[in-house]
CSV table of C-alpha atoms in Angstrom, one decimal:
chain,number,residue,atom,x,y,z
O,1,MET,CA,0.0,-0.1,-0.1
O,2,ARG,CA,1.3,3.3,-1.0
O,3,ARG,CA,2.2,5.9,1.8
O,4,HIS,CA,-0.1,9.0,1.7
O,5,ASP,CA,1.1,12.6,3.1
O,6,PHE,CA,0.1,14.1,5.9
O,7,GLU,CA,-2.9,16.4,5.8
O,8,PRO,CA,-3.1,18.5,9.0
O,9,GLY,CA,-6.2,20.5,7.9
O,10,LYS,CA,-8.2,17.1,8.0
O,11,LEU,CA,-7.2,16.8,11.7
O,12,VAL,CA,-8.0,20.2,12.6
O,13,ILE,CA,-11.3,19.7,11.2
O,14,GLY,CA,-11.8,16.4,12.5
O,15,LEU,CA,-10.9,17.7,15.9
O,16,VAL,CA,-13.2,20.7,15.7
O,17,LEU,CA,-16.1,18.6,14.5
O,18,LEU,CA,-15.6,16.0,17.2
O,19,GLY,CA,-15.4,18.6,19.8
O,20,CYS,CA,-18.8,20.2,18.7
O,21,ALA,CA,-20.4,17.1,18.5
O,22,ALA,CA,-19.2,16.4,21.9
O,23,ALA,CA,-20.6,19.8,23.4
O,24,TYR,CA,-23.9,19.2,21.2
O,25,LEU,CA,-24.1,15.7,23.0
O,26,GLY,CA,-23.7,17.2,26.4
O,27,ALA,CA,-26.2,19.8,25.9
O,28,ALA,CA,-28.9,17.3,24.7
O,29,HIS,CA,-28.0,15.4,27.7
O,30,GLY,CA,-28.1,17.9,29.8
O,31,ASN,CA,-24.4,18.4,31.3
O,32,LEU,CA,-23.9,21.6,29.5
O,33,HIS,CA,-26.4,24.5,29.1
O,34,PHE,CA,-25.7,27.0,26.1
O,35,PRO,CA,-27.8,27.8,22.9
O,36,SER,CA,-27.2,25.2,20.3
O,37,TYR,CA,-26.8,28.1,17.8
O,38,ALA,CA,-23.8,29.1,19.6
O,39,LEU,CA,-21.8,26.4,18.2
O,40,LEU,CA,-22.1,28.0,14.4
O,41,PRO,CA,-19.4,30.4,15.1
O,42,VAL,CA,-17.1,27.7,16.3
O,43,LEU,CA,-17.2,25.5,13.3
O,44,VAL,CA,-17.1,28.5,11.1
O,45,ALA,CA,-13.8,29.4,13.0
O,46,GLY,CA,-12.7,25.9,12.9
O,47,PHE,CA,-13.3,25.5,9.2
O,48,CYS,CA,-11.0,28.6,8.8
O,49,LEU,CA,-8.3,27.4,11.0
O,50,ALA,CA,-8.3,24.4,8.9
O,51,GLY,CA,-8.4,26.3,5.9
O,52,VAL,CA,-5.0,28.3,6.8
O,53,VAL,CA,-3.3,25.0,8.3
O,54,SER,CA,-3.8,23.6,5.0
O,55,ALA,CA,-2.5,26.4,3.0
O,56,VAL,CA,0.7,26.7,5.5
O,57,ALA,CA,1.3,23.0,5.1
O,58,PHE,CA,0.9,23.1,1.1
O,59,ALA,CA,3.4,26.1,1.2
O,60,VAL,CA,5.9,24.2,3.3
O,61,ARG,CA,5.8,21.2,1.0
O,62,ARG,CA,6.0,23.3,-2.1
O,63,GLY,CA,9.1,25.0,-0.7
O,64,ARG,CA,10.9,21.7,0.1
O,65,ARG,CA,10.7,20.6,-3.6
């Protein structure tokens, strides 16, 4: 099996989505109390952060070649 490149942007967005899912489940269970629409800015910020991380990783890879 051929090895593939590590993509840190996918790791970042995966962690953000897992964190949002855990927060939403905690709110649904009653452990956390916050409005559910408050997760939308967190998701937008997570996607922006993942984009920046992906761009930096691309620039680093491009600079090595």
